[in-house]
Amino acid sequence: MSPSPPPVAPAGAPVLPPPTPEAPAAHTAEGPGQAELLAFVRRAAADAALVATLPLDPEGRTWLRLDGPGGSEAWLIGWPPGTGTDWHDHGGSYGAFATASGSLREDSLAHRLPTEGKTGTTLTLPEGVDRTSELSPPQGRALGPHHVHQVRNTAGHTHAVSVHAYYPPLPLMRRYSRSGQELRLEQIERPEDWQ
């Protein structure tokens, strides 16, 4: 769920090379591609009856697991005002999310990070890799397997609801802390930590 981080180079390591664009994953024999996941989250986000089944809490995020296409993992998530995630990745899974109500701010890194590492590892990010998007219904976004982001409901009084899907189902999430251009791998979570 978009409610985690790839390992990073040791402190003092050279800055990574420029970002490399990720081509959208097409449908494969193994499972749905990014386009199919994006179409699914948009359809689910537009389903008012489905969205209404999510209980909303005034203080904490809530979620329901959904059946995603082709064996993917999917979630309906409620975001009270002022809540969000920390910086994280999706353990090598690709995915998509779409806003069903309210608005969500996504801060992301346009930079491919290493995919292994230990907690406590720090990476120095190059300048110019930060991207920010505001997503309101019916907007959605596809995520590559190396996508690192944080998602927040910055509204003062309005809940946001979104739908997320990942393939393969999340094997882990890496969570990071950030200070300026320093990104530190803080925690690696497994599915049993959030299910």
XYZ file of N, CA, C and O in Angstrom:
780
model
N 0.863 -1.153 0.000
C 0.000 0.000 0.000
C 0.889 1.188 0.000
O 2.038 1.121 0.388
N 0.269 2.257 -0.467
C 1.097 3.413 -0.604
C 1.215 4.074 0.708
O 1.583 5.177 0.832
N 0.519 3.364 1.640
C 0.893 3.446 2.905
C 1.630 2.322 2.521
O 1.338 1.845 1.539
N 8.881 2.280 0.624
C 9.345 1.947 1.543
C 10.573 1.833 0.832
O 10.570 1.824 -0.326
N 11.768 1.568 1.010
C 12.948 2.214 0.462
C 14.064 1.319 -0.033
O 14.486 0.434 0.669
N 14.631 1.541 -1.234
C 15.750 0.727 -1.654
C 16.991 1.120 -0.890
O 17.128 2.237 -0.453
N 17.898 0.213 -0.730
C 19.136 0.516 -0.050
C 19.856 1.623 -0.771
O 19.665 1.836 -1.955
N 20.682 2.293 -0.062
C 21.380 3.432 -0.620
C 22.872 3.277 -0.399
O 23.318 2.511 0.431
N 23.630 4.049 -1.167
C 25.084 3.970 -1.081
C 25.569 4.493 0.259
O 24.910 5.314 0.891
N 26.724 4.024 0.708
C 27.255 4.488 1.987
C 27.465 5.993 1.990
O 27.691 6.608 0.951
N 27.426 6.594 3.192
C 27.662 8.031 3.331
C 29.000 8.365 2.698
O 29.965 7.626 2.811
N 29.042 9.485 2.000
C 30.265 9.913 1.355
C 30.475 9.298 -0.016
O 31.439 9.612 -0.702
N 29.590 8.417 -0.424
C 29.710 7.796 -1.745
C 29.408 8.835 -2.807
O 28.715 9.819 -2.554
N 29.907 8.644 -4.011
C 29.644 9.619 -5.062
C 28.155 9.698 -5.380
O 27.415 8.748 -5.173
N 27.771 10.842 -5.904
C 26.386 11.052 -6.311
C 26.084 10.099 -7.457
O 26.940 9.807 -8.281
N 24.857 9.599 -7.508
C 24.459 8.656 -8.550
C 24.439 9.328 -9.919
O 24.292 10.543 -10.022
N 24.521 8.530 -10.978
C 24.435 9.090 -12.327
C 23.045 9.662 -12.581
O 22.130 9.418 -11.810
N 22.893 10.408 -13.671
C 21.594 11.022 -13.972
C 20.486 9.982 -14.041
O 20.741 8.802 -14.284
N 19.227 10.430 -13.844
C 18.103 9.500 -13.861
C 17.982 8.791 -15.200
O 18.337 9.334 -16.232
N 17.463 7.576 -15.139
C 17.181 6.838 -16.364
C 15.681 6.628 -16.428
O 15.088 6.140 -15.473
N 15.039 7.038 -17.530
C 13.585 6.883 -17.602
C 13.197 5.411 -17.619
O 13.923 4.574 -18.145
N 12.051 5.131 -17.012
C 11.533 3.767 -16.995
C 10.411 3.656 -18.011
O 9.491 4.457 -18.004
N 10.516 2.671 -18.880
C 9.447 2.445 -19.841
C 8.285 1.789 -19.119
O 8.485 0.955 -18.239
N 7.038 2.173 -19.454
C 5.889 1.528 -18.811
C 5.914 0.023 -19.065
O 6.239 -0.428 -20.151
N 5.613 -0.723 -18.043
C 5.570 -2.178 -18.162
C 4.304 -2.597 -18.896
O 3.209 -2.216 -18.518
N 4.473 -3.359 -19.937
C 3.327 -3.852 -20.693
C 2.768 -5.087 -19.996
O 3.387 -5.637 -19.101
N 1.599 -5.510 -20.432
C 1.028 -6.743 -19.893
C 2.005 -7.879 -20.199
O 2.553 -7.967 -21.283
N 2.227 -8.713 -19.216
C 3.134 -9.840 -19.412
C 2.365 -11.127 -19.174
O 1.261 -11.113 -18.641
N 2.984 -12.242 -19.532
C 2.361 -13.536 -19.280
C 2.195 -13.756 -17.779
O 1.343 -14.512 -17.353
N 3.009 -13.087 -16.987
C 2.970 -13.253 -15.542
C 1.900 -12.420 -14.857
O 1.465 -12.757 -13.767
N 1.530 -11.299 -15.414
C 0.565 -10.453 -14.736
C 0.296 -9.167 -15.493
O 0.828 -8.950 -16.573
N -0.536 -8.310 -14.915
C -0.923 -7.073 -15.582
C 0.241 -6.085 -15.650
O 1.111 -6.063 -14.789
N 0.236 -5.254 -16.665
C 1.223 -4.189 -16.804
C 0.731 -2.906 -16.143
O -0.384 -2.846 -15.599
N 1.553 -1.879 -16.193
C 1.200 -0.599 -15.575
C -0.075 -0.013 -16.161
O -0.899 0.531 -15.423
N -0.256 -0.108 -17.478
C -1.451 0.462 -18.103
C -2.713 -0.222 -17.591
O -3.724 0.438 -17.321
N -2.661 -1.552 -17.431
C -3.823 -2.274 -16.919
C -4.097 -1.913 -15.464
O -5.253 -1.743 -15.054
N -3.036 -1.775 -14.667
C -3.219 -1.369 -13.266
C -3.783 0.042 -13.174
O -4.666 0.315 -12.357
N -3.291 0.942 -14.021
C -3.804 2.313 -14.012
C -5.281 2.337 -14.409
O -6.091 3.025 -13.782
N -5.661 1.573 -15.425
C -7.072 1.508 -15.828
C -7.926 0.956 -14.684
O -9.022 1.465 -14.406
N -7.422 -0.066 -13.984
C -8.161 -0.643 -12.861
C -8.358 0.384 -11.744
O -9.473 0.535 -11.236
N -7.296 1.071 -11.319
C -7.453 2.017 -10.195
C -8.364 3.171 -10.575
O -9.124 3.659 -9.737
N -8.337 3.593 -11.823
C -9.246 4.661 -12.262
C -10.699 4.197 -12.229
O -11.580 4.929 -11.789
N -10.953 2.978 -12.706
C -12.330 2.443 -12.664
C -12.803 2.304 -11.222
O -13.915 2.690 -10.872
N -11.950 1.747 -10.365
C -12.335 1.555 -8.960
C -12.558 2.898 -8.274
O -13.502 3.049 -7.493
N -11.723 3.888 -8.573
C -11.873 5.209 -7.957
C -13.170 5.889 -8.400
O -13.746 6.685 -7.657
N -13.652 5.559 -9.589
C -14.894 6.147 -10.098
C -16.135 5.401 -9.613
O -17.262 5.858 -9.836
N -15.957 4.286 -8.924
C -17.062 3.469 -8.430
C -17.520 4.000 -7.069
O -16.978 3.628 -6.026
N -18.516 4.867 -7.069
C -18.975 5.522 -5.839
C -19.437 4.520 -4.783
O -19.195 4.717 -3.588
N -20.078 3.436 -5.203
C -20.542 2.431 -4.238
C -19.354 1.749 -3.548
O -19.379 1.525 -2.340
N -18.316 1.444 -4.300
C -17.121 0.843 -3.713
C -16.456 1.815 -2.740
O -16.137 1.457 -1.605
N -16.257 3.042 -3.164
C -15.599 4.052 -2.329
C -16.377 4.260 -1.035
O -15.790 4.429 0.043
N -17.710 4.183 -1.101
C -18.552 4.389 0.090
C -18.402 3.263 1.116
O -18.784 3.438 2.273
N -17.835 2.111 0.721
C -17.664 1.013 1.681
C -16.486 1.244 2.637
O -16.366 0.538 3.642
N -15.642 2.205 2.334
C -14.459 2.459 3.172
C -14.848 3.260 4.401
O -15.325 4.389 4.293
N -14.654 2.709 5.605
C -14.916 3.499 6.805
C -13.825 4.569 6.937
O -12.643 4.280 6.741
N -14.234 5.787 7.227
C -13.272 6.880 7.376
C -13.094 7.205 8.848
O -14.056 7.270 9.606
N -11.854 7.392 9.237
C -11.498 7.736 10.611
C -11.022 9.189 10.599
O -10.274 9.587 9.714
N -11.436 10.010 11.582
C -11.032 11.414 11.564
C -9.544 11.633 11.835
O -9.022 12.705 11.561
N -8.850 10.617 12.349
C -7.455 10.836 12.729
C -6.441 9.964 12.006
O -5.310 10.391 11.776
N -6.792 8.743 11.655
C -5.822 7.842 11.052
C -6.278 7.311 9.717
O -7.479 7.269 9.428
N -5.314 6.900 8.904
C -5.659 6.320 7.615
C -6.397 5.003 7.821
O -6.155 4.280 8.783
N -7.297 4.702 6.908
C -8.029 3.435 6.899
C -7.839 2.803 5.530
O -7.528 3.492 4.557
N -8.016 1.488 5.451
C -7.850 0.829 4.165
C -8.627 -0.466 4.113
O -8.931 -1.074 5.123
N -8.959 -0.837 2.872
C -9.588 -2.124 2.570
C -8.799 -2.765 1.444
O -8.417 -2.094 0.479
N -8.559 -4.049 1.567
C -7.889 -4.777 0.495
C -8.916 -5.084 -0.590
O -10.046 -5.471 -0.285
N -8.518 -4.940 -1.843
C -9.371 -5.210 -2.996
C -8.761 -6.326 -3.834
O -7.563 -6.599 -3.728
N -9.577 -6.938 -4.673
C -9.076 -7.903 -5.638
C -8.618 -7.141 -6.871
O -9.435 -6.561 -7.588
N -7.314 -7.115 -7.091
C -6.772 -6.443 -8.267
C -6.751 -7.373 -9.460
O -6.907 -8.592 -9.328
N -6.529 -6.842 -10.657
C -6.516 -7.676 -11.862
C -5.277 -8.561 -11.921
O -4.193 -8.176 -11.477
N -5.452 -9.762 -12.444
C -4.330 -10.641 -12.740
C -3.420 -10.989 -11.587
O -2.216 -11.119 -11.763
N -3.995 -11.109 -10.376
C -3.174 -11.469 -9.225
C -2.458 -10.302 -8.578
O -1.597 -10.491 -7.726
N -2.819 -9.084 -8.950
C -2.193 -7.903 -8.342
C -2.776 -7.652 -6.952
O -3.828 -8.171 -6.604
N -2.076 -6.875 -6.186
C -2.515 -6.465 -4.854
C -3.124 -5.074 -4.982
O -2.534 -4.201 -5.623
N -4.290 -4.845 -4.395
C -4.944 -3.542 -4.522
C -5.516 -3.103 -3.179
O -5.869 -3.944 -2.340
N -5.594 -1.797 -2.995
C -6.053 -1.205 -1.737
C -6.903 0.025 -2.002
O -6.601 0.820 -2.888
N -7.937 0.188 -1.193
C -8.733 1.410 -1.127
C -8.291 2.079 0.173
O -8.350 1.465 1.236
N -7.809 3.319 0.100
C -7.202 3.978 1.266
C -7.882 5.316 1.535
O -8.080 6.114 0.621
N -8.205 5.553 2.815
C -8.754 6.836 3.263
C -7.679 7.632 3.981
O -6.945 7.106 4.808
N -7.590 8.916 3.653
C -6.568 9.817 4.173
C -7.234 10.995 4.885
O -7.713 11.915 4.223
N -7.261 11.020 6.214
C -7.786 12.203 6.898
C -6.938 13.434 6.574
O -5.773 13.295 6.169
N -7.471 14.615 6.785
C -6.683 15.827 6.545
C -5.357 15.781 7.302
O -5.303 15.368 8.460
N -4.288 16.153 6.610
C -2.975 16.242 7.234
C -2.213 14.937 7.372
O -1.107 14.928 7.902
N -2.763 13.813 6.906
C -2.056 12.535 7.032
C -1.293 12.213 5.752
O -1.566 12.777 4.693
N -0.364 11.282 5.866
C 0.395 10.871 4.696
C 1.370 9.775 5.020
O 1.395 9.249 6.137
N 2.171 9.428 4.050
C 3.206 8.412 4.210
C 4.559 9.103 4.345
O 4.712 10.273 4.005
N 5.539 8.334 4.767
C 6.909 8.797 4.694
C 7.429 8.449 3.290
O 6.703 7.904 2.459
N 8.685 8.758 3.021
C 9.295 8.360 1.756
C 9.390 6.837 1.747
O 9.792 6.231 2.742
N 9.026 6.221 0.638
C 9.055 4.772 0.531
C 9.107 4.322 -0.923
O 8.850 5.114 -1.827
N 9.457 3.047 -1.116
C 9.312 2.426 -2.431
C 8.436 1.191 -2.266
O 7.910 0.952 -1.180
N 8.277 0.434 -3.327
C 7.358 -0.700 -3.313
C 8.075 -2.020 -3.578
O 7.494 -2.954 -4.145
N 9.330 -2.103 -3.166
C 10.064 -3.361 -3.194
C 10.271 -3.961 -4.563
O 10.400 -5.175 -4.691
N 10.285 -3.146 -5.619
C 10.475 -3.657 -6.969
C 9.191 -3.935 -7.719
O 9.223 -4.245 -8.909
N 8.045 -3.827 -7.060
C 6.762 -3.979 -7.755
C 6.457 -2.681 -8.509
O 6.828 -1.600 -8.083
N 5.777 -2.791 -9.632
C 5.274 -1.607 -10.305
C 3.808 -1.460 -9.934
O 3.206 -2.363 -9.347
N 3.228 -0.301 -10.213
C 1.848 -0.113 -9.791
C 1.217 1.132 -10.348
O 1.707 1.730 -11.309
N 0.124 1.520 -9.692
C -0.614 2.725 -10.084
C -1.499 3.129 -8.921
O -1.848 2.304 -8.076
N -1.833 4.419 -8.863
C -2.848 4.869 -7.910
C -3.651 5.994 -8.529
O -3.183 6.681 -9.433
N -4.886 6.122 -8.053
C -5.792 7.163 -8.540
C -6.584 7.706 -7.368
O -6.908 6.976 -6.429
N -6.903 8.973 -7.436
C -7.668 9.632 -6.385
C -9.158 9.476 -6.671
O -9.617 9.733 -7.779
N -9.907 9.048 -5.663
C -11.362 8.878 -5.783
C -12.108 10.092 -5.261
O -13.172 10.447 -5.764
N -11.563 10.733 -4.210
C -12.169 11.957 -3.673
C -11.084 12.759 -2.967
O -10.058 12.216 -2.567
N -11.329 14.051 -2.841
C -10.324 14.910 -2.230
C -9.151 15.100 -3.171
O -9.263 14.963 -4.387
N -7.998 15.410 -2.599
C -6.791 15.657 -3.378
C -5.593 15.126 -2.609
O -5.544 15.228 -1.382
N -4.643 14.549 -3.325
C -3.413 14.048 -2.713
C -2.215 14.701 -3.380
O -2.201 14.913 -4.593
N -1.212 14.993 -2.560
C 0.045 15.529 -3.075
C 1.062 14.384 -3.078
O 1.240 13.705 -2.073
N 1.695 14.190 -4.221
C 2.762 13.203 -4.315
C 4.077 13.922 -4.559
O 4.213 14.693 -5.505
N 5.046 13.672 -3.681
C 6.426 14.115 -3.888
C 7.190 12.872 -4.299
O 7.107 11.836 -3.622
N 7.920 12.940 -5.405
C 8.638 11.763 -5.879
C 10.032 12.158 -6.339
O 10.354 13.336 -6.487
N 10.840 11.142 -6.570
C 12.210 11.331 -7.032
C 12.321 10.824 -8.457
O 12.012 9.656 -8.726
N 12.736 11.680 -9.361
C 12.957 11.285 -10.749
C 14.386 10.763 -10.850
O 15.255 11.356 -11.489
N 14.631 9.663 -10.151
C 15.981 9.120 -10.088
C 15.908 7.661 -9.664
O 15.185 7.326 -8.725
N 16.628 6.829 -10.346
C 16.639 5.404 -9.998
C 17.638 5.173 -8.866
O 18.796 5.551 -8.965
N 17.168 4.549 -7.787
C 18.014 4.272 -6.636
C 18.500 2.836 -6.656
O 17.891 1.978 -7.282
N 19.575 2.539 -5.947
C 20.016 1.143 -5.840
C 18.895 0.289 -5.255
O 18.047 0.799 -4.534
N 18.927 -0.999 -5.553
C 17.836 -1.858 -5.094
C 18.226 -2.789 -3.967
O 17.441 -3.634 -3.584
N 19.422 -2.676 -3.454
C 19.690 -3.407 -2.239
C 20.421 -2.504 -1.263
O 20.907 -1.465 -1.626
N 20.478 -2.920 -0.026
C 21.149 -2.138 0.991
C 20.650 -2.489 2.369
O 19.697 -3.232 2.522
N 21.327 -1.960 3.348
C 20.984 -2.215 4.740
C 20.369 -0.970 5.349
O 20.672 0.146 4.932
N 19.543 -1.171 6.375
C 19.020 -0.011 7.072
C 20.193 0.796 7.614
O 21.234 0.249 7.965
N 20.020 2.097 7.621
C 21.080 3.001 8.056
C 21.933 3.517 6.921
O 22.705 4.453 7.088
N 21.801 2.928 5.728
C 22.566 3.385 4.577
C 22.017 4.729 4.108
O 20.813 4.942 4.093
N 22.913 5.618 3.708
C 22.510 6.958 3.271
C 22.964 7.200 1.835
O 24.053 6.791 1.449
N 22.129 7.875 1.077
C 22.415 8.225 -0.308
C 22.319 9.736 -0.456
O 21.379 10.353 0.063
N 23.264 10.319 -1.169
C 23.192 11.735 -1.503
C 22.513 11.862 -2.861
O 23.014 11.335 -3.864
N 21.373 12.543 -2.883
C 20.610 12.717 -4.117
C 21.176 13.867 -4.934
O 21.544 14.901 -4.376
N 21.224 13.724 -6.247
C 21.639 14.852 -7.082
C 20.577 15.949 -7.060
O 19.414 15.694 -6.750
N 20.967 17.148 -7.385
C 20.016 18.261 -7.480
C 19.064 18.015 -8.646
O 19.410 17.353 -9.619
N 17.855 18.559 -8.535
C 16.903 18.524 -9.644
C 16.121 17.238 -9.812
O 15.503 17.047 -10.855
N 16.127 16.352 -8.813
C 15.406 15.081 -8.963
C 14.011 15.111 -8.343
O 13.251 14.157 -8.493
N 13.659 16.177 -7.651
C 12.360 16.247 -6.975
C 11.240 16.611 -7.934
O 11.373 17.511 -8.765
N 10.129 15.890 -7.793
C 8.920 16.145 -8.575
C 7.741 16.192 -7.610
O 7.678 15.422 -6.655
N 6.788 17.084 -7.885
C 5.582 17.196 -7.068
C 4.371 17.207 -7.980
O 4.364 17.880 -9.015
N 3.343 16.436 -7.601
C 2.082 16.384 -8.346
C 0.930 16.503 -7.366
O 0.998 15.987 -6.254
N -0.122 17.180 -7.771
C -1.386 17.219 -7.026
C -2.373 16.389 -7.829
O -2.586 16.650 -9.014
N -2.954 15.385 -7.190
C -3.864 14.481 -7.883
C -5.263 14.583 -7.294
O -5.467 14.297 -6.115
N -6.197 15.009 -8.130
C -7.619 15.075 -7.765
C -8.379 14.174 -8.722
O -7.893 13.869 -9.808
N -9.597 13.736 -8.349
C -10.356 12.852 -9.239
C -10.540 13.491 -10.606
O -10.767 14.692 -10.666
N -10.394 12.769 -11.661
C -10.153 11.331 -11.805
C -8.677 11.016 -12.079
O -8.378 10.013 -12.702
N -7.780 11.868 -11.623
C -6.365 11.696 -11.957
C -5.749 10.462 -11.304
O -6.108 10.094 -10.190
N -4.821 9.866 -12.027
C -4.088 8.719 -11.527
C -2.656 8.774 -12.019
O -2.293 9.630 -12.823
N -1.874 7.844 -11.535
C -0.453 7.827 -11.871
C 0.058 6.399 -11.875
O -0.242 5.616 -10.977
N 0.845 6.044 -12.909
C 1.517 4.750 -12.951
C 2.876 4.889 -12.266
O 3.496 5.952 -12.313
N 3.315 3.813 -11.607
C 4.573 3.819 -10.863
C 5.469 2.701 -11.378
O 5.038 1.557 -11.450
N 6.713 3.037 -11.693
C 7.675 2.025 -12.110
C 8.201 1.247 -10.914
O 7.959 1.609 -9.761
N 8.951 0.184 -11.158
C 9.427 -0.669 -10.075
C 10.480 -0.020 -9.177
O 10.800 -0.554 -8.128
N 11.002 1.132 -9.576
C 12.019 1.810 -8.763
C 11.508 3.137 -8.214
O 12.297 3.968 -7.771
N 10.205 3.332 -8.218
C 9.586 4.604 -7.817
C 9.702 4.816 -6.303
O 9.326 3.958 -5.520
N 10.229 5.978 -5.904
C 10.314 6.370 -4.492
C 9.493 7.645 -4.338
O 9.677 8.610 -5.096
N 8.558 7.627 -3.360
C 7.707 8.805 -3.185
C 7.165 8.884 -1.766
O 7.355 7.989 -0.956
N 6.489 10.003 -1.511
C 5.653 10.145 -0.327
C 4.339 10.734 -0.810
O 4.301 11.493 -1.780
N 3.243 10.354 -0.150
C 1.906 10.795 -0.544
C 1.247 11.402 0.677
O 1.309 10.837 1.770
N 0.603 12.585 0.494
C -0.003 13.277 1.630
C -1.315 13.954 1.232
O -1.467 14.420 0.110
N -2.224 13.990 2.209
C -3.437 14.789 2.077
C -3.137 16.116 2.775
O -3.126 16.188 3.999
N -2.889 17.145 2.002
C -2.510 18.438 2.576
C -3.717 19.323 2.890
O -3.551 20.428 3.384
N -4.924 18.818 2.625
C -6.139 19.593 2.891
C -6.308 19.818 4.392
O -5.928 18.979 5.200
N -6.910 20.925 4.730
C -7.128 21.240 6.136
C -8.353 20.577 6.741
O -8.389 20.317 7.942
N -9.386 20.283 5.919
C -10.643 19.786 6.485
C -11.296 18.663 5.690
O -12.371 18.208 6.060
N -10.690 18.202 4.615
C -11.338 17.248 3.725
C -10.579 15.928 3.644
O -9.373 15.926 3.404
N -11.294 14.821 3.830
C -10.714 13.502 3.605
C -10.376 13.341 2.126
O -11.045 13.913 1.266
N -9.386 12.516 1.840
C -9.113 12.063 0.477
C -9.241 10.543 0.494
O -9.010 9.901 1.522
N -9.618 9.980 -0.636
C -9.699 8.530 -0.797
C -9.007 8.200 -2.110
O -9.156 8.917 -3.110
N -8.238 7.108 -2.094
C -7.520 6.706 -3.298
C -7.527 5.189 -3.435
O -7.794 4.466 -2.479
N -7.221 4.728 -4.646
C -7.122 3.301 -4.943
C -5.707 3.047 -5.461
O -5.195 3.807 -6.286
N -5.069 1.972 -4.963
C -3.694 1.629 -5.317
C -3.647 0.168 -5.745
O -4.344 -0.664 -5.177
N -2.804 -0.157 -6.732
C -2.613 -1.547 -7.162
C -1.150 -1.773 -7.494
O -0.481 -0.869 -8.023
N -0.645 -2.979 -7.174
C 0.768 -3.325 -7.375
C 0.893 -4.732 -7.935
O 0.169 -5.638 -7.533
N 1.859 -4.898 -8.832
C 2.199 -6.219 -9.323
C 3.704 -6.305 -9.505
O 4.291 -5.393 -10.064
N 4.301 -7.391 -9.058
C 3.685 -8.431 -8.260
C 3.253 -7.887 -6.901
O 3.683 -6.793 -6.510
N 2.414 -8.629 -6.149
C 2.030 -8.161 -4.820
C 3.281 -7.769 -4.033
O 4.334 -8.398 -4.172
N 3.166 -6.728 -3.244
C 4.326 -6.143 -2.568
C 5.122 -7.179 -1.766
O 4.616 -7.741 -0.799
N 6.391 -7.404 -2.139
C 7.226 -8.326 -1.384
C 7.798 -7.650 -0.131
O 8.113 -8.301 0.847
N 7.920 -6.320 -0.222
C 8.430 -5.525 0.887
C 8.247 -4.060 0.540
O 7.921 -3.707 -0.588
N 8.426 -3.209 1.524
C 8.456 -1.762 1.323
C 9.654 -1.238 2.096
O 9.877 -1.629 3.235
N 10.411 -0.361 1.453
C 11.538 0.272 2.129
C 11.112 1.679 2.509
O 10.600 2.410 1.668
N 11.330 2.038 3.761
C 10.953 3.368 4.260
C 12.208 4.176 4.520
O 13.166 3.674 5.091
N 12.147 5.452 4.102
C 13.300 6.341 4.197
C 12.971 7.577 5.029
O 11.815 7.992 5.120
N 14.005 8.199 5.534
C 13.891 9.552 6.066
C 14.701 10.430 5.122
O 15.598 9.957 4.421
N 14.369 11.713 5.123
C 15.066 12.623 4.216
C 15.411 13.906 4.929
O 14.592 14.478 5.650
N 16.621 14.367 4.721
C 17.080 15.664 5.208
C 17.842 16.311 4.066
O 18.931 15.849 3.700
N 17.242 17.344 3.465
C 17.869 17.980 2.305
C 18.042 16.975 1.182
O 17.095 16.330 0.765
N 19.266 16.811 0.717
C 19.548 15.874 -0.368
C 20.009 14.512 0.147
O 20.446 13.674 -0.625
N 19.892 14.285 1.459
C 20.291 13.003 2.043
C 19.054 12.132 2.268
O 18.113 12.547 2.950
N 19.062 10.943 1.705
C 17.977 9.982 1.863
C 18.547 8.785 2.609
O 19.533 8.189 2.177
N 17.938 8.445 3.740
C 18.458 7.372 4.599
C 17.449 6.238 4.693
O 16.274 6.470 5.000
N 17.892 5.025 4.430
C 17.039 3.844 4.553
C 16.850 3.539 6.033
O 17.791 3.212 6.734
N 15.606 3.666 6.507
C 15.314 3.511 7.930
C 14.751 2.143 8.282
O 15.011 1.623 9.360
N 13.936 1.571 7.389
C 13.219 0.356 7.753
C 12.830 -0.412 6.504
O 12.520 0.178 5.466
N 12.849 -1.735 6.612
C 12.333 -2.597 5.550
C 11.165 -3.365 6.142
O 11.324 -4.074 7.133
N 9.964 -3.152 5.571
C 8.756 -3.818 6.061
C 8.382 -4.961 5.136
O 8.552 -4.870 3.925
N 7.822 -5.995 5.715
C 7.319 -7.154 4.973
C 5.789 -7.146 5.038
O 5.206 -6.479 5.893
N 5.114 -7.894 4.164
C 3.644 -7.888 4.150
C 2.998 -8.140 5.509
O 1.975 -7.534 5.821
N 3.579 -9.000 6.323
C 2.974 -9.265 7.635
C 2.960 -8.025 8.531
O 2.207 -7.965 9.493
N 3.750 -7.015 8.197
C 3.783 -5.781 8.988
C 2.582 -4.865 8.720
O 2.272 -4.005 9.533
N 1.928 -5.014 7.572
C 0.800 -4.129 7.268
C -0.490 -4.850 6.962
O -1.523 -4.224 6.784
N -0.519 -6.167 6.903
C -1.762 -6.862 6.561
C -2.498 -7.290 7.811
O -1.984 -7.434 8.858
